Amino acid sequence: MKNRFSLLAAVFLVLTCVACKKHKPTNDIIAPKPVKEVQKTTAAMPDNHQDRNINWVGSTYRVDIRRTPDKSLPLTMDENGKKYYDNVISVKIIRKDGSEFFSRTFTKADFQPYVEGNIAKNGALLGIVLDKAEGDNVYFAASVGSPDALSDEYFPMVMTITRMGVVSIKKDNKMDTTSTADDDDYDEDGV
């Protein structure tokens, strides 16, 4: 029993000495790493401007198209949940004398009936691009989709403006708006 007591006393003495050992002071300051706060800002697609001349119904017209973000519209969102301002796109067709034949500002709402799924809810109006002037119509390619420039999620559409200024929109099932003589005529739904 005496041996056990001596052994326990020796272990206690060693543990006490180890616990009381002096540590050398250092100049290291240990502090928690600061947490970076990520700003939750809303992104915007860049402004875009196109200005082209076309020969149409026997005269020269200038087609001016401008895309700008609009903070008054509901926000859109990409696949990762990043929020963006939606866009408005103004389309003007200007006569040779400088007077306006056609002027209208489009929003995603104008194309909503032709868009499906998550893009209908969260997508942005991406663009309207002049395709061609042919016969009594001017054809444009339009798209609504993810506002992320690297995304390929979008719905293509064909927008037509007649010589009477009537706008019609339809889904573009060809994914290529440049047509040839063998292509089918565009079907038009009035808007």
CSV table of C-alpha atoms in Angstrom, one decimal:
chain,number,residue,atom,x,y,z
A,1,MET,CA,0.0,0.0,0.0
A,2,LYS,CA,2.9,2.2,0.9
A,3,ASN,CA,4.3,1.7,-2.6
A,4,ARG,CA,1.1,2.7,-4.2
A,5,PHE,CA,1.0,5.8,-2.1
A,6,SER,CA,4.6,6.7,-3.0
A,7,LEU,CA,3.8,6.1,-6.7
A,8,LEU,CA,0.7,8.3,-6.6
A,9,ALA,CA,2.7,11.0,-4.8
A,10,ALA,CA,5.5,10.9,-7.4
A,11,VAL,CA,3.0,11.2,-10.3
A,12,PHE,CA,1.2,14.1,-8.6
A,13,LEU,CA,4.5,15.8,-8.0
A,14,VAL,CA,5.5,15.4,-11.7
A,15,LEU,CA,2.1,16.7,-12.9
A,16,THR,CA,2.4,19.7,-10.6
A,17,CYS,CA,5.8,20.6,-11.9
A,18,VAL,CA,4.7,20.3,-15.5
A,19,ALA,CA,1.6,22.4,-14.9
A,20,CYS,CA,3.6,25.1,-13.2
A,21,LYS,CA,6.3,25.3,-15.9
A,22,LYS,CA,6.8,28.9,-17.0
A,23,HIS,CA,6.2,29.6,-20.7
A,24,LYS,CA,8.3,32.1,-22.5
A,25,PRO,CA,6.3,35.2,-23.3
A,26,THR,CA,6.0,36.0,-27.0
A,27,ASN,CA,5.0,39.1,-28.9
A,28,ASP,CA,2.3,37.2,-30.8
A,29,ILE,CA,-1.1,38.6,-30.5
A,30,ILE,CA,-3.9,36.1,-31.2
A,31,ALA,CA,-7.1,37.7,-32.4
A,32,PRO,CA,-10.0,36.2,-34.3
A,33,LYS,CA,-9.9,36.8,-38.1
A,34,PRO,CA,-12.1,39.7,-39.1
A,35,VAL,CA,-15.2,38.6,-41.0
A,36,LYS,CA,-15.6,40.3,-44.3
A,37,GLU,CA,-19.1,41.6,-44.9
A,38,VAL,CA,-20.2,40.9,-48.4
A,39,GLN,CA,-22.2,43.8,-49.7
A,40,LYS,CA,-25.5,42.7,-51.1
A,41,THR,CA,-25.6,45.1,-54.0
A,42,THR,CA,-27.8,44.7,-57.1
A,43,ALA,CA,-26.0,44.2,-60.3
A,44,ALA,CA,-26.9,45.6,-63.7
A,45,MET,CA,-26.3,44.6,-67.2
A,46,PRO,CA,-24.3,47.2,-69.1
A,47,ASP,CA,-26.0,49.8,-71.3
A,48,ASN,CA,-26.1,48.9,-75.0
A,49,HIS,CA,-26.7,51.0,-78.1
A,50,GLN,CA,-27.1,50.0,-81.7
A,51,ASP,CA,-27.6,52.4,-84.6
A,52,ARG,CA,-28.0,51.1,-88.1
A,53,ASN,CA,-29.4,52.3,-91.4
A,54,ILE,CA,-31.7,50.1,-93.4
A,55,ASN,CA,-33.3,50.3,-96.9
A,56,TRP,CA,-37.0,49.6,-96.4
A,57,VAL,CA,-40.1,50.2,-98.5
A,58,GLY,CA,-38.2,52.4,-101.0
A,59,SER,CA,-36.4,54.7,-98.5
A,60,THR,CA,-33.6,54.7,-96.0
A,61,TYR,CA,-34.4,54.5,-92.3
A,62,ARG,CA,-32.2,54.7,-89.2
A,63,VAL,CA,-32.9,52.1,-86.5
A,64,ASP,CA,-31.8,53.1,-83.0
A,65,ILE,CA,-32.0,50.6,-80.2
A,66,ARG,CA,-31.0,51.3,-76.6
A,67,ARG,CA,-30.9,49.0,-73.6
A,68,THR,CA,-30.6,50.4,-70.1
A,69,PRO,CA,-31.2,49.0,-66.6
A,70,ASP,CA,-34.4,50.3,-65.0
A,71,LYS,CA,-34.5,50.5,-61.1
A,72,SER,CA,-38.2,50.9,-61.1
A,73,LEU,CA,-38.9,47.4,-62.5
A,74,PRO,CA,-39.0,44.3,-60.3
A,75,LEU,CA,-35.6,42.8,-59.8
A,76,THR,CA,-34.4,39.8,-61.8
A,77,MET,CA,-32.1,36.9,-60.7
A,78,ASP,CA,-29.5,34.6,-62.2
A,79,GLU,CA,-29.2,30.9,-61.5
A,80,ASN,CA,-27.0,31.6,-58.4
A,81,GLY,CA,-29.5,33.9,-56.8
A,82,LYS,CA,-27.6,37.1,-57.7
A,83,LYS,CA,-30.0,40.0,-58.2
A,84,TYR,CA,-30.0,42.3,-61.2
A,85,TYR,CA,-32.0,45.3,-62.3
A,86,ASP,CA,-34.2,44.4,-65.3
A,87,ASN,CA,-33.8,46.3,-68.5
A,88,VAL,CA,-35.9,48.5,-70.8
A,89,ILE,CA,-35.1,48.7,-74.5
A,90,SER,CA,-36.2,51.6,-76.7
A,91,VAL,CA,-36.6,51.0,-80.4
A,92,LYS,CA,-36.9,53.9,-82.8
A,93,ILE,CA,-37.2,53.8,-86.5
A,94,ILE,CA,-36.4,57.2,-87.9
A,95,ARG,CA,-37.1,58.5,-91.4
A,96,LYS,CA,-34.6,60.1,-93.7
A,97,ASP,CA,-35.9,63.6,-92.8
A,98,GLY,CA,-35.3,62.9,-89.0
A,99,SER,CA,-38.9,62.3,-88.1
A,100,GLU,CA,-39.9,59.3,-86.1
A,101,PHE,CA,-41.8,56.6,-87.9
A,102,PHE,CA,-41.8,54.3,-84.8
A,103,SER,CA,-40.8,54.8,-81.1
A,104,ARG,CA,-41.6,52.4,-78.3
A,105,THR,CA,-39.9,51.3,-75.0
A,106,PHE,CA,-40.2,47.6,-74.4
A,107,THR,CA,-40.0,45.7,-71.0
A,108,LYS,CA,-40.0,42.0,-70.2
A,109,ALA,CA,-43.8,42.2,-69.8
A,110,ASP,CA,-44.1,42.7,-73.5
A,111,PHE,CA,-42.5,39.3,-74.1
A,112,GLN,CA,-44.0,37.4,-71.0
A,113,PRO,CA,-46.5,35.3,-73.0
A,114,TYR,CA,-43.6,33.7,-75.0
A,115,VAL,CA,-41.4,32.8,-72.0
A,116,GLU,CA,-41.7,29.8,-69.7
A,117,GLY,CA,-40.6,28.4,-66.4
A,118,ASN,CA,-38.1,30.1,-64.1
A,119,ILE,CA,-37.0,32.6,-66.8
A,120,ALA,CA,-40.5,34.0,-66.9
A,121,LYS,CA,-40.3,34.8,-63.2
A,122,ASN,CA,-36.6,35.7,-62.7
A,123,GLY,CA,-35.3,36.4,-66.2
A,124,ALA,CA,-34.4,39.8,-67.6
A,125,LEU,CA,-35.1,41.5,-71.0
A,126,LEU,CA,-31.7,40.8,-72.6
A,127,GLY,CA,-31.8,42.4,-76.0
A,128,ILE,CA,-33.5,43.4,-79.2
A,129,VAL,CA,-31.4,43.3,-82.3
A,130,LEU,CA,-32.2,44.4,-85.8
A,131,ASP,CA,-32.3,41.3,-88.1
A,132,LYS,CA,-33.5,42.5,-91.5
A,133,ALA,CA,-35.9,44.7,-93.4
A,134,GLU,CA,-37.9,42.7,-95.9
A,135,GLY,CA,-41.1,43.5,-97.8
A,136,ASP,CA,-43.5,45.4,-95.5
A,137,ASN,CA,-41.8,44.3,-92.3
A,138,VAL,CA,-38.7,45.0,-90.2
A,139,TYR,CA,-37.6,41.9,-88.2
A,140,PHE,CA,-35.8,41.9,-84.9
A,141,ALA,CA,-34.4,39.1,-82.7
A,142,ALA,CA,-35.4,39.5,-79.1
A,143,SER,CA,-34.5,37.5,-76.0
A,144,VAL,CA,-35.5,37.2,-72.3
A,145,GLY,CA,-33.2,35.1,-70.1
A,146,SER,CA,-30.7,34.9,-67.3
A,147,PRO,CA,-29.1,38.3,-66.7
A,148,ASP,CA,-25.7,36.6,-66.1
A,149,ALA,CA,-23.6,37.3,-69.2
A,150,LEU,CA,-22.0,33.8,-68.9
A,151,SER,CA,-25.3,32.0,-68.9
A,152,ASP,CA,-26.9,30.5,-72.0
A,153,GLU,CA,-30.4,30.3,-70.6
A,154,TYR,CA,-32.7,32.4,-72.7
A,155,PHE,CA,-35.9,32.3,-74.8
A,156,PRO,CA,-35.4,33.7,-78.4
A,157,MET,CA,-38.2,35.5,-80.1
A,158,VAL,CA,-38.9,37.3,-83.4
A,159,MET,CA,-40.4,40.7,-83.2
A,160,THR,CA,-41.8,42.2,-86.3
A,161,ILE,CA,-42.8,45.9,-87.0
A,162,THR,CA,-45.0,46.4,-90.0
A,163,ARG,CA,-45.0,49.4,-92.3
A,164,MET,CA,-48.1,50.5,-90.4
A,165,GLY,CA,-46.2,50.5,-87.1
A,166,VAL,CA,-47.9,47.3,-85.7
A,167,VAL,CA,-45.7,45.2,-83.5
A,168,SER,CA,-46.0,41.4,-83.3
A,169,ILE,CA,-44.0,38.9,-81.4
A,170,LYS,CA,-43.6,35.1,-81.7
A,171,LYS,CA,-41.2,32.4,-80.4
A,172,ASP,CA,-38.2,31.8,-82.5
A,173,ASN,CA,-37.9,28.1,-82.9
A,174,LYS,CA,-35.0,28.3,-85.4
A,175,MET,CA,-32.5,29.9,-83.0
A,176,ASP,CA,-31.2,31.8,-86.0
A,177,THR,CA,-33.0,34.9,-87.1
A,178,THR,CA,-31.2,35.3,-90.4
A,179,SER,CA,-33.4,33.7,-93.0
A,180,THR,CA,-33.0,32.7,-96.6
A,181,ALA,CA,-35.5,32.4,-99.4
A,182,ASP,CA,-36.2,28.8,-98.4
A,183,ASP,CA,-37.2,29.7,-94.8
A,184,ASP,CA,-40.8,29.7,-93.7
A,185,ASP,CA,-42.6,33.0,-93.4
A,186,TYR,CA,-42.7,34.3,-89.8
A,187,ASP,CA,-46.0,33.7,-88.0
A,188,GLU,CA,-47.2,36.8,-86.3
A,189,ASP,CA,-49.2,37.4,-83.1
A,190,GLY,CA,-50.3,40.9,-82.6
A,191,VAL,CA,-49.0,42.7,-79.5
